[in-house]
Amino acid sequence: MMNYLLVWLLVLVTGIAHAQPVLRYSDTSQLVEIGSYAQYFEDKTNQLTHQQVAGLPTGQFLNNSDKILNLGFSTSRIWLKFTIQNQTPEPLYAILEAQDIDLIDAYVVGADTTYFLETGGLRPFENRYFGVNSTVLYLGRQPRQIYIALKDINGLVLPLKVGAIQPLMRKVYGETLINAFVIGVMVLITLFGFFMFLSLGDRTYLLYALHVLFSTLTLLSFEGYLSDLLWREMPYMNNSINSSLIRLSTLLTSIAFSIAFLNLREMLPQIYRAFLGMGGLAIVILVAKLIGVQEAEMLFNISVLLTFLAFLAVGFWLYRRGFRPARFYLLGWGIYIVEVLLVILTIFNLLSFDHFFTYYGYQIGAVFQATLLTFALMDRINTLRQEARDAQDLAIRRMEENEKLVAEQNRLLEKELQQEKSNPNGELQQLLKAIREEREKVRKIPIATMEGVLLFPVSDIVRVEAMGSYANVFFTNRQKLMASRSLAEFEQQLSEHDNFFKVHKSHLVNLNYITKYVRGEGGVLFMEDGSEVDVARRVKPDFLRKMGLDN
């Protein structure tokens, strides 16, 4: 008797555990999230038909307790089963809020409609109930059970809602407006970047424009607009290879832009190499994904997040070091990373997709990032222009001083020639030598800038620092100027001046403005403008001889 009761209790508990929760829809003004009403079955063969799945015993299906369906990464086809009772007179619809799912098979069984539909990103666009990017299923007025099969190489995180036509259209219309606004802003920013590149010839703007372009394509891919707008007749273009290549291009262009904008190759060569390594790692992970490594998608997402966090850390460090345009760079990446983290938290069911800032996380992050990086680039232009104006003011002051010096020298020369000469040739030669030395101090060189070609006295230059194909020139008044020529060109231009010496591959210094030298492997120079310059080990012997310190 006791054994019989135990068996009966076991059967009862098992039946309750596998009982199908029933969704009862009653409010025609709302869309209802139905993830927690789902049961799921993994078809590892990928060959079961919808009739075979519908005929499976209830015990083959597992209950899903989460509000948002999070089915992870699987090569199998996942079947979802719902039981629905419509308590309103209106027909019902189901909307799948992940628009980029590869394959969707829907089997609707009801009192007034029963049908099977094959749709999804890799299926003909005409298979969709509504001719829009969103996937919508018609359930009829009296649906009983719904079977939905899903398969996607990028993982399955699926908000799924049911409702009447009015809230459904409100949802689709609202999403379309928000996406249209975001895409419009990003297209305008992309065009701005290309225009600035053509106007200034600075490849930083080209890399920026390409990054925003691929970010836009990523959004279009996620939201299903690429198939809607570009290739309705070519569903095979929605394959995971294209989607992954678009996301990889977004990451690689962000790395290239950050390297150029922050001048990492010259200022932080080790960080520059680390960023190149991150890009190479992302490429390797993508290749692994394409050859079927199941964990590669998650690894790719982790590598993207770590790269973006590295952008934030490096930008903050450079901002603390005085690189003013990094403030908008920090804000742009900061907001973007926060939104990415919110999306990741929703994937792990720690936050709900119902919130505006999580459901539209990528759109918010992308548009703020693109906008604030635009501000960063404009701030960079303003900074360069202000530096050019300051340097031009210095050049004008030096020109006035030069004119006064020439006038004074002429006066002294006339006075000397009018006096009695006990040794005219010797005194005259000394005077002429003094004049030549003073004139050498105000001798000028042309420096090409964004504002044009400016003339500066050589004696005002404290040091020249490499900035890729550009160079920063630092003056005695603690102003600096970005010149449109490389350090190698400056080195050649200043070669006839003995007081300039290239102490490092990135620095050319005026020896007259060195205040202190600290010995070391190469050594460190302290300059009059307060800067510190490393001396390369390979040039240390020549530098010491030049300074007379080799003894």
Coordinates of C-alpha atoms in Angstrom, one line a residue:
M1 CA 0.0 0.0 0.0
M2 CA 2.8 2.4 0.9
N3 CA 4.6 1.7 -2.4
Y4 CA 1.4 2.4 -4.3
L5 CA 1.1 5.8 -2.6
L6 CA 4.7 6.7 -3.3
V7 CA 4.2 5.8 -7.0
W8 CA 1.0 7.8 -7.1
L9 CA 2.7 10.8 -5.5
L10 CA 5.6 10.6 -7.9
V11 CA 3.2 10.5 -10.9
L12 CA 1.3 13.5 -9.5
V13 CA 4.4 15.5 -8.8
T14 CA 5.8 14.7 -12.3
G15 CA 2.5 15.7 -13.9
I16 CA 2.5 19.0 -12.1
A17 CA 6.1 19.7 -13.0
H18 CA 5.3 19.1 -16.7
A19 CA 1.9 20.8 -16.7
Q20 CA 1.6 23.3 -19.5
P21 CA 0.9 26.8 -18.0
V22 CA -2.0 28.5 -19.8
L23 CA -1.9 32.1 -21.0
R24 CA -5.3 33.8 -20.7
Y25 CA -5.4 37.0 -22.7
S26 CA -8.0 39.5 -21.6
D27 CA -6.8 43.1 -22.1
T28 CA -6.8 44.2 -25.8
S29 CA -4.8 47.4 -25.0
Q30 CA -1.7 45.5 -23.9
L31 CA 1.0 43.1 -25.3
V32 CA 1.7 40.3 -22.9
E33 CA 5.2 38.8 -22.4
I34 CA 4.7 35.0 -22.8
G35 CA 8.2 33.6 -22.1
S36 CA 7.2 32.2 -18.7
Y37 CA 4.3 30.3 -20.3
A38 CA 6.6 28.4 -22.7
Q39 CA 7.7 24.8 -22.7
Y40 CA 10.7 23.9 -24.8
F41 CA 12.1 20.8 -26.5
E42 CA 15.5 20.5 -28.1
D43 CA 15.5 18.7 -31.5
K44 CA 19.1 17.5 -31.7
T45 CA 18.3 15.8 -35.1
N46 CA 17.0 19.1 -36.7
Q47 CA 14.7 16.9 -38.7
L48 CA 11.4 16.5 -36.7
T49 CA 8.4 17.9 -38.5
H50 CA 5.8 20.1 -36.7
Q51 CA 3.3 17.2 -36.7
Q52 CA 5.9 15.0 -35.0
V53 CA 6.7 17.6 -32.4
A54 CA 3.0 18.3 -31.7
G55 CA 2.5 14.5 -31.1
L56 CA 5.3 14.3 -28.5
P57 CA 4.1 13.6 -25.0
T58 CA 4.0 16.5 -22.6
G59 CA 6.8 15.0 -20.5
Q60 CA 9.3 15.6 -23.4
F61 CA 8.9 19.4 -22.9
L62 CA 10.6 21.3 -20.2
N63 CA 9.1 24.4 -18.5
N64 CA 10.7 27.8 -18.9
S65 CA 10.5 29.9 -15.7
D66 CA 12.0 33.1 -17.1
K67 CA 10.0 35.9 -18.5
I68 CA 12.5 36.4 -21.4
L69 CA 13.3 33.3 -23.4
N70 CA 17.1 32.7 -23.1
L71 CA 17.9 29.5 -24.9
G72 CA 21.7 30.0 -25.2
F73 CA 23.9 28.9 -28.0
S74 CA 23.0 25.6 -29.7
T75 CA 23.3 24.0 -33.1
S76 CA 19.9 22.2 -32.4
R77 CA 16.5 23.4 -33.3
I78 CA 14.6 24.5 -30.2
W79 CA 10.8 24.0 -30.2
L80 CA 8.6 26.2 -28.0
K81 CA 5.1 25.2 -27.0
F82 CA 2.4 27.6 -25.7
T83 CA -1.2 27.1 -24.7
I84 CA -3.3 30.2 -25.1
Q85 CA -6.9 31.1 -24.3
N86 CA -8.2 34.3 -25.9
Q87 CA -10.9 35.9 -23.7
T88 CA -11.5 38.8 -26.1
P89 CA -13.4 38.9 -29.4
E90 CA -10.4 40.2 -31.3
P91 CA -7.9 38.1 -33.2
L92 CA -4.5 37.7 -31.6
Y93 CA -0.9 38.1 -32.9
A94 CA 2.5 37.1 -31.6
I95 CA 5.5 39.3 -32.2
L96 CA 9.1 38.0 -32.0
E97 CA 11.2 41.0 -30.9
A98 CA 14.5 39.5 -32.1
Q99 CA 14.4 40.4 -35.8
D100 CA 17.6 38.7 -36.9
I101 CA 16.8 35.0 -36.1
D102 CA 17.9 32.7 -38.9
L103 CA 15.1 30.1 -39.0
I104 CA 11.6 30.3 -37.5
D105 CA 9.0 27.6 -38.0
A106 CA 5.6 28.3 -36.6
Y107 CA 2.7 25.8 -36.2
V108 CA -0.6 27.4 -35.0
V109 CA -3.5 25.2 -33.9
G110 CA -6.8 26.9 -33.2
A111 CA -10.6 26.5 -33.5
D112 CA -10.7 29.0 -36.4
T113 CA -7.2 28.7 -38.0
T114 CA -4.6 26.1 -38.3
Y115 CA -1.5 26.6 -40.4
F116 CA 2.3 26.1 -40.6
L117 CA 4.7 28.9 -41.6
E118 CA 8.4 28.9 -42.4
T119 CA 10.0 32.3 -41.9
G120 CA 13.1 34.0 -40.4
G121 CA 16.1 35.8 -41.8
L122 CA 17.2 33.1 -44.1
R123 CA 13.7 32.5 -45.6
P124 CA 12.0 34.5 -48.3
F125 CA 10.8 37.9 -47.1
E126 CA 7.3 37.3 -48.6
N127 CA 6.8 34.5 -46.0
R128 CA 6.2 37.2 -43.3
Y129 CA 2.7 38.0 -42.3
F130 CA 3.3 41.7 -42.4
G131 CA 5.8 43.0 -44.9
V132 CA 8.0 44.7 -42.3
N133 CA 11.2 43.9 -40.5
S134 CA 9.5 42.5 -37.4
T135 CA 8.4 38.8 -37.4
V136 CA 4.6 38.6 -36.6
L137 CA 2.4 35.5 -36.4
Y138 CA -1.4 35.5 -36.8
L139 CA -3.0 33.4 -34.1
G140 CA -6.7 33.8 -35.0
R141 CA -9.5 34.4 -32.5
Q142 CA -9.5 31.1 -30.8
P143 CA -5.9 29.8 -30.7
R144 CA -5.2 26.7 -28.6
Q145 CA -1.6 25.8 -29.0
I146 CA 1.4 27.3 -30.7
Y147 CA 4.6 25.6 -31.6
I148 CA 7.6 27.8 -32.6
A149 CA 10.9 26.3 -33.7
L150 CA 14.0 28.5 -33.6
K151 CA 17.5 28.1 -34.8
D152 CA 20.3 30.7 -34.9
I153 CA 24.1 30.4 -34.7
N154 CA 24.4 33.7 -32.7
G155 CA 22.3 32.5 -29.7
L156 CA 18.7 32.7 -28.8
V157 CA 17.5 35.5 -26.5
L158 CA 13.9 36.1 -27.4
P159 CA 11.3 38.5 -26.0
L160 CA 8.0 37.1 -27.3
K161 CA 4.7 38.9 -26.9
V162 CA 1.1 38.2 -27.7
G163 CA -1.7 40.8 -28.1
A164 CA -4.4 42.4 -30.2
I165 CA -3.8 44.4 -33.4
Q166 CA -3.9 47.9 -31.7
P167 CA -1.0 47.4 -29.2
L168 CA 0.9 45.4 -31.8
M169 CA 0.8 48.3 -34.3
R170 CA 1.7 50.8 -31.6
K171 CA 4.7 48.7 -30.8
V172 CA 5.9 48.3 -34.4
Y173 CA 5.3 52.0 -35.2
G174 CA 7.2 53.1 -32.1
E175 CA 10.1 50.9 -32.9
T176 CA 10.2 52.1 -36.5
L177 CA 10.2 55.8 -35.4
I178 CA 13.1 55.3 -32.9
N179 CA 15.1 53.2 -35.3
A180 CA 14.6 55.7 -38.1
F181 CA 15.8 58.6 -35.9
V182 CA 18.9 56.7 -34.8
I183 CA 19.8 55.5 -38.3
G184 CA 19.2 59.0 -39.7
V185 CA 21.5 60.6 -37.1
M186 CA 24.2 58.0 -37.7
V187 CA 24.0 58.4 -41.5
L188 CA 24.4 62.2 -41.2
I189 CA 27.4 61.7 -38.9
T190 CA 28.9 59.3 -41.4
L191 CA 28.6 61.8 -44.2
F192 CA 30.1 64.5 -41.9
G193 CA 33.1 62.2 -41.2
F194 CA 33.7 61.6 -45.0
F195 CA 33.3 65.3 -45.7
M196 CA 35.9 66.3 -43.0
F197 CA 38.3 63.7 -44.4
L198 CA 38.0 65.1 -47.9
S199 CA 38.4 68.6 -46.6
L200 CA 41.3 68.1 -44.2
G201 CA 42.9 65.0 -45.6
D202 CA 43.2 63.6 -42.0
R203 CA 42.6 59.8 -42.0
T204 CA 41.3 60.0 -38.4
Y205 CA 38.0 61.3 -39.9
L206 CA 38.0 58.5 -42.5
L207 CA 38.4 55.9 -39.8
Y208 CA 35.7 57.6 -37.7
A209 CA 33.3 57.7 -40.6
L210 CA 33.9 54.0 -41.4
H211 CA 33.3 53.1 -37.7
V212 CA 30.0 54.9 -37.6
L213 CA 29.1 53.3 -40.9
F214 CA 29.7 49.8 -39.7
S215 CA 27.9 50.6 -36.4
T216 CA 24.9 51.6 -38.5
L217 CA 25.1 48.4 -40.5
T218 CA 25.3 46.4 -37.3
L219 CA 22.1 48.1 -36.1
L220 CA 20.4 47.5 -39.4
S221 CA 21.4 43.8 -39.2
F222 CA 20.1 43.4 -35.6
E223 CA 16.8 45.0 -36.5
G224 CA 16.3 43.1 -39.7
Y225 CA 16.4 46.2 -41.9
L226 CA 19.1 44.9 -44.2
S227 CA 16.8 42.3 -45.6
D228 CA 13.9 44.7 -45.6
L229 CA 15.6 47.5 -47.4
L230 CA 18.5 45.9 -49.4
W231 CA 18.0 42.3 -50.4
R232 CA 14.4 41.1 -50.0
E233 CA 15.0 38.8 -53.0
M234 CA 18.3 37.4 -51.5
P235 CA 17.6 36.0 -48.1
Y236 CA 20.9 34.1 -48.1
M237 CA 22.6 37.4 -47.6
N238 CA 21.4 37.4 -44.0
N239 CA 23.7 34.5 -43.2
S240 CA 25.8 34.5 -40.0
I241 CA 29.0 35.1 -42.0
N242 CA 27.9 38.6 -43.2
S243 CA 26.5 39.5 -39.8
S244 CA 29.7 38.5 -38.1
L245 CA 31.9 40.3 -40.6
I246 CA 29.9 43.5 -40.1
R247 CA 30.3 43.3 -36.3
L248 CA 34.0 42.5 -36.7
S249 CA 34.4 45.5 -39.0
T250 CA 32.7 47.7 -36.4
L251 CA 35.3 46.5 -33.8
L252 CA 38.3 46.8 -36.1
T253 CA 37.4 50.3 -37.2
S254 CA 36.8 51.4 -33.6
I255 CA 40.3 50.1 -32.8
A256 CA 41.9 51.9 -35.8
F257 CA 40.0 55.2 -35.0
S258 CA 41.1 55.1 -31.3
I259 CA 44.7 54.5 -32.3
A260 CA 44.6 57.5 -34.7
F261 CA 42.6 59.8 -32.4
L262 CA 44.6 59.1 -29.3
N263 CA 47.9 58.9 -31.3
L264 CA 48.8 55.6 -29.5
R265 CA 51.4 54.6 -32.0
E266 CA 53.7 57.4 -31.0
M267 CA 52.5 58.2 -27.4
L268 CA 51.9 54.7 -26.1
P269 CA 53.5 52.2 -28.4
Q270 CA 52.9 49.3 -26.0
I271 CA 49.2 50.0 -25.8
Y272 CA 49.2 50.4 -29.5
R273 CA 50.5 46.9 -29.9
A274 CA 48.0 45.6 -27.3
F275 CA 45.1 47.1 -29.4
L276 CA 46.5 45.4 -32.5
G277 CA 46.6 42.2 -30.6
M278 CA 42.9 42.6 -29.5
G279 CA 42.0 43.1 -33.1
G280 CA 43.9 40.0 -34.1
L281 CA 42.3 38.0 -31.4
A282 CA 38.8 39.0 -32.5
I283 CA 39.6 37.9 -36.0
V284 CA 40.8 34.5 -34.7
I285 CA 37.6 34.1 -32.6
L286 CA 35.5 34.9 -35.7
V287 CA 37.3 32.3 -37.8
A288 CA 36.7 29.8 -35.0
K289 CA 33.0 30.7 -35.0
L290 CA 32.7 30.2 -38.8
I291 CA 34.2 26.7 -38.6
G292 CA 31.7 25.7 -36.0
V293 CA 33.2 26.4 -32.5
Q294 CA 30.0 26.8 -30.4
E295 CA 31.6 29.0 -27.7
A296 CA 33.1 31.4 -30.2
E297 CA 30.1 33.8 -30.2
M298 CA 30.3 34.3 -26.4
L299 CA 34.1 34.7 -26.6
F300 CA 33.7 37.3 -29.4
N301 CA 31.2 39.3 -27.3
I302 CA 33.6 39.2 -24.3
S303 CA 36.6 40.3 -26.5
V304 CA 34.5 43.3 -27.8
L305 CA 33.6 44.3 -24.2
L306 CA 37.2 44.1 -23.0
T307 CA 38.4 46.2 -26.0
F308 CA 35.8 48.9 -25.3
L309 CA 36.8 49.0 -21.6
A310 CA 40.4 49.4 -22.7
F311 CA 39.4 52.4 -24.8
L312 CA 37.8 53.9 -21.7
A313 CA 40.9 53.3 -19.5
V314 CA 43.4 54.7 -22.1
G315 CA 41.2 57.7 -22.8
F316 CA 40.9 58.5 -19.1
W317 CA 44.7 58.2 -18.7
L318 CA 45.4 60.6 -21.6
Y319 CA 42.8 63.0 -20.4
R320 CA 44.5 63.1 -17.0
R321 CA 47.8 63.8 -18.9
G322 CA 46.2 66.9 -20.5
F323 CA 44.8 65.6 -23.8
R324 CA 41.7 67.7 -23.7
P325 CA 39.7 66.2 -26.7
A326 CA 39.7 62.9 -24.7
R327 CA 36.8 64.2 -22.5
F328 CA 34.2 63.7 -25.2
Y329 CA 35.9 60.5 -26.3
L330 CA 35.4 59.2 -22.7
L331 CA 31.8 60.3 -22.5
G332 CA 31.0 58.6 -25.9
W333 CA 32.6 55.3 -25.0
G334 CA 31.3 55.5 -21.4
I335 CA 27.7 55.7 -22.4
Y336 CA 28.1 53.1 -25.1
I337 CA 29.7 50.6 -22.7
V338 CA 27.0 51.2 -20.0
E339 CA 24.3 50.4 -22.6
V340 CA 26.2 47.3 -23.8
L341 CA 26.5 46.2 -20.1
L342 CA 22.7 46.7 -19.7
V343 CA 22.1 44.5 -22.8
I344 CA 24.4 41.8 -21.4
L345 CA 22.6 41.9 -18.1
T346 CA 19.3 41.3 -19.8
I347 CA 20.8 38.4 -21.7
F348 CA 21.7 36.8 -18.3
N349 CA 18.1 37.6 -17.1
L350 CA 19.4 40.1 -14.4
L351 CA 17.4 42.9 -16.1
S352 CA 14.2 43.0 -18.1
F353 CA 13.9 43.9 -21.8
D354 CA 10.8 45.8 -20.8
H355 CA 12.8 48.9 -19.8
F356 CA 13.4 51.5 -22.5
F357 CA 17.2 51.7 -21.7
T358 CA 17.6 47.9 -22.1
Y359 CA 15.4 47.2 -25.0
Y360 CA 16.9 50.1 -27.0
G361 CA 20.3 49.7 -25.4
Y362 CA 22.3 49.4 -28.6
Q363 CA 20.5 52.3 -30.3
I364 CA 21.0 54.6 -27.4
G365 CA 24.7 53.6 -27.0
A366 CA 25.4 53.9 -30.7
V367 CA 23.8 57.3 -31.3
F368 CA 25.4 58.8 -28.2
Q369 CA 28.7 57.4 -29.0
A370 CA 28.7 58.7 -32.6
T371 CA 27.4 62.1 -31.5
L372 CA 30.0 62.5 -28.7
L373 CA 32.9 61.3 -30.8
T374 CA 31.8 64.0 -33.3
F375 CA 32.2 66.5 -30.5
A376 CA 35.6 65.0 -29.7
L377 CA 36.7 65.5 -33.2
M378 CA 35.4 69.1 -33.4
D379 CA 37.1 69.8 -30.1
R380 CA 40.3 68.4 -31.6
I381 CA 39.9 70.9 -34.5
N382 CA 39.3 73.8 -32.1
T383 CA 42.3 72.8 -30.0
L384 CA 44.5 72.7 -33.1
R385 CA 43.2 76.1 -34.3
Q386 CA 43.8 77.7 -30.9
E387 CA 47.3 76.3 -30.9
A388 CA 47.8 77.7 -34.3
R389 CA 46.5 81.2 -33.3
D390 CA 48.7 81.2 -30.2
A391 CA 51.8 80.2 -32.2
Q392 CA 50.9 82.9 -34.8
D393 CA 50.7 85.5 -32.1
L394 CA 54.1 84.5 -30.9
A395 CA 55.5 84.8 -34.5
I396 CA 54.1 88.3 -34.8
R397 CA 55.7 89.3 -31.5
R398 CA 59.0 87.9 -32.6
M399 CA 58.7 89.7 -35.9
E400 CA 58.2 93.0 -34.1
E401 CA 61.2 92.2 -31.8
N402 CA 63.3 91.4 -34.9
E403 CA 62.4 94.8 -36.5
K404 CA 63.4 96.6 -33.3
L405 CA 66.7 94.6 -33.1
V406 CA 67.6 95.4 -36.7
A407 CA 66.9 99.1 -36.1
E408 CA 69.1 99.1 -33.0
Q409 CA 71.9 97.3 -34.8
N410 CA 71.8 99.8 -37.6
R411 CA 72.0 102.6 -35.2
L412 CA 75.0 101.1 -33.4
L413 CA 76.7 100.4 -36.7
E414 CA 76.3 104.0 -37.8
K415 CA 77.6 105.2 -34.5
E416 CA 80.7 103.0 -34.6
L417 CA 81.5 104.0 -38.2
Q418 CA 81.3 107.7 -37.3
Q419 CA 83.8 107.4 -34.4
E420 CA 87.5 107.6 -34.5
K421 CA 89.0 104.2 -35.4
S422 CA 92.2 103.2 -33.7
N423 CA 91.7 99.7 -35.0
P424 CA 88.8 100.0 -37.4
N425 CA 89.0 96.5 -39.0
G426 CA 89.1 94.6 -35.7
E427 CA 86.3 96.5 -33.9
L428 CA 84.2 96.4 -37.0
Q429 CA 84.6 92.7 -37.4
Q430 CA 83.6 92.2 -33.7
L431 CA 80.5 94.4 -34.2
L432 CA 79.5 92.5 -37.4
K433 CA 80.0 89.2 -35.6
A434 CA 77.6 90.3 -32.8
I435 CA 75.1 91.4 -35.4
R436 CA 75.2 88.0 -37.1
E437 CA 74.8 86.2 -33.7
E438 CA 71.7 88.3 -32.9
R439 CA 70.2 87.8 -36.3
E440 CA 70.7 84.1 -36.0
K441 CA 68.5 84.2 -32.9
V442 CA 65.6 85.5 -34.9
R443 CA 66.2 83.4 -38.0
K444 CA 62.9 81.9 -39.0
I445 CA 61.7 78.6 -40.5
P446 CA 58.3 78.0 -42.3
I447 CA 55.9 75.6 -40.5
A448 CA 52.8 74.4 -42.3
T449 CA 49.7 74.3 -40.1
M450 CA 45.9 74.0 -40.5
E451 CA 45.8 77.8 -40.8
G452 CA 48.5 78.0 -43.5
V453 CA 52.3 78.4 -43.5
L454 CA 53.6 80.4 -40.5
L455 CA 57.2 81.7 -39.9
F456 CA 58.8 81.1 -36.5
P457 CA 62.2 82.0 -35.1
V458 CA 64.3 78.8 -34.7
S459 CA 65.4 80.0 -31.2
D460 CA 61.8 79.9 -30.0
I461 CA 61.5 76.2 -30.5
V462 CA 62.1 74.1 -27.4
R463 CA 61.4 70.7 -28.9
V464 CA 59.5 68.9 -31.6
E465 CA 57.4 65.7 -30.9
A466 CA 56.3 63.2 -33.5
M467 CA 52.5 62.7 -34.0
G468 CA 52.4 60.1 -36.8
S469 CA 52.5 62.0 -40.1
Y470 CA 52.2 65.3 -38.1
A471 CA 54.4 66.8 -35.3
N472 CA 53.8 69.0 -32.3
V473 CA 56.1 72.0 -32.0
F474 CA 56.6 73.4 -28.5
F475 CA 57.7 77.0 -28.0
T476 CA 59.4 79.0 -25.3
N477 CA 56.1 80.6 -24.2
R478 CA 54.7 77.1 -23.4
Q479 CA 52.5 77.1 -26.4
K480 CA 52.4 74.3 -28.9
L481 CA 51.4 73.9 -32.5
M482 CA 50.5 70.9 -34.6
A483 CA 52.4 71.1 -37.9
S484 CA 51.5 69.3 -41.1
R485 CA 54.9 67.7 -41.5
S486 CA 56.6 64.8 -39.9
L487 CA 59.5 64.7 -37.4
A488 CA 61.8 63.5 -40.1
E489 CA 61.1 66.6 -42.2
F490 CA 61.8 68.8 -39.2
E491 CA 65.0 67.0 -38.6
Q492 CA 66.2 67.7 -42.1
Q493 CA 65.0 71.3 -42.0
L494 CA 66.9 72.0 -38.7
S495 CA 70.0 70.0 -39.6
E496 CA 72.1 73.1 -40.2
H497 CA 71.4 74.3 -36.6
D498 CA 73.9 72.7 -34.3
N499 CA 71.7 73.2 -31.2
F500 CA 69.0 70.6 -32.3
F501 CA 69.5 66.9 -31.6
K502 CA 67.2 63.9 -32.1
V503 CA 67.3 62.2 -28.7
H504 CA 64.5 59.7 -29.4
K505 CA 62.6 58.5 -32.4
S506 CA 59.7 60.7 -31.3
H507 CA 61.6 63.8 -30.0
L508 CA 63.9 66.5 -31.5
V509 CA 65.1 68.9 -28.8
N510 CA 66.8 72.3 -28.6
L511 CA 69.9 71.7 -26.5
N512 CA 69.9 75.3 -25.3
Y513 CA 66.7 74.7 -23.3
I514 CA 67.8 71.6 -21.4
T515 CA 67.9 72.3 -17.7
K516 CA 68.8 68.9 -16.3
Y517 CA 70.0 65.5 -17.5
V518 CA 69.4 62.4 -15.3
R519 CA 71.5 59.4 -16.3
G520 CA 69.9 56.0 -16.8
E521 CA 69.7 53.3 -19.5
G522 CA 69.2 56.1 -21.9
G523 CA 68.5 59.0 -19.5
V524 CA 65.9 61.7 -19.1
L525 CA 66.0 65.3 -20.1
F526 CA 64.2 68.1 -18.2
M527 CA 63.4 71.0 -20.5
E528 CA 62.7 74.7 -19.6
D529 CA 59.0 74.3 -20.5
G530 CA 58.6 71.7 -17.7
S531 CA 58.5 68.7 -20.0
E532 CA 60.5 65.5 -19.6
V533 CA 62.0 63.7 -22.7
D534 CA 63.5 60.3 -22.7
V535 CA 66.9 59.7 -24.4
A536 CA 67.1 56.6 -26.5
R537 CA 69.8 54.2 -25.4
R538 CA 71.2 53.9 -29.0
V539 CA 71.8 57.7 -29.2
K540 CA 73.1 58.2 -25.7
P541 CA 76.8 58.2 -26.6
D542 CA 76.3 60.7 -29.4
F543 CA 74.2 62.9 -27.1
L544 CA 76.8 62.9 -24.3
R545 CA 79.5 63.9 -26.7
K546 CA 77.3 66.6 -28.1
M547 CA 76.8 68.0 -24.6
G548 CA 80.4 67.5 -23.6
L549 CA 79.4 65.0 -20.9
D550 CA 81.2 62.0 -22.3
N551 CA 84.2 62.4 -19.9

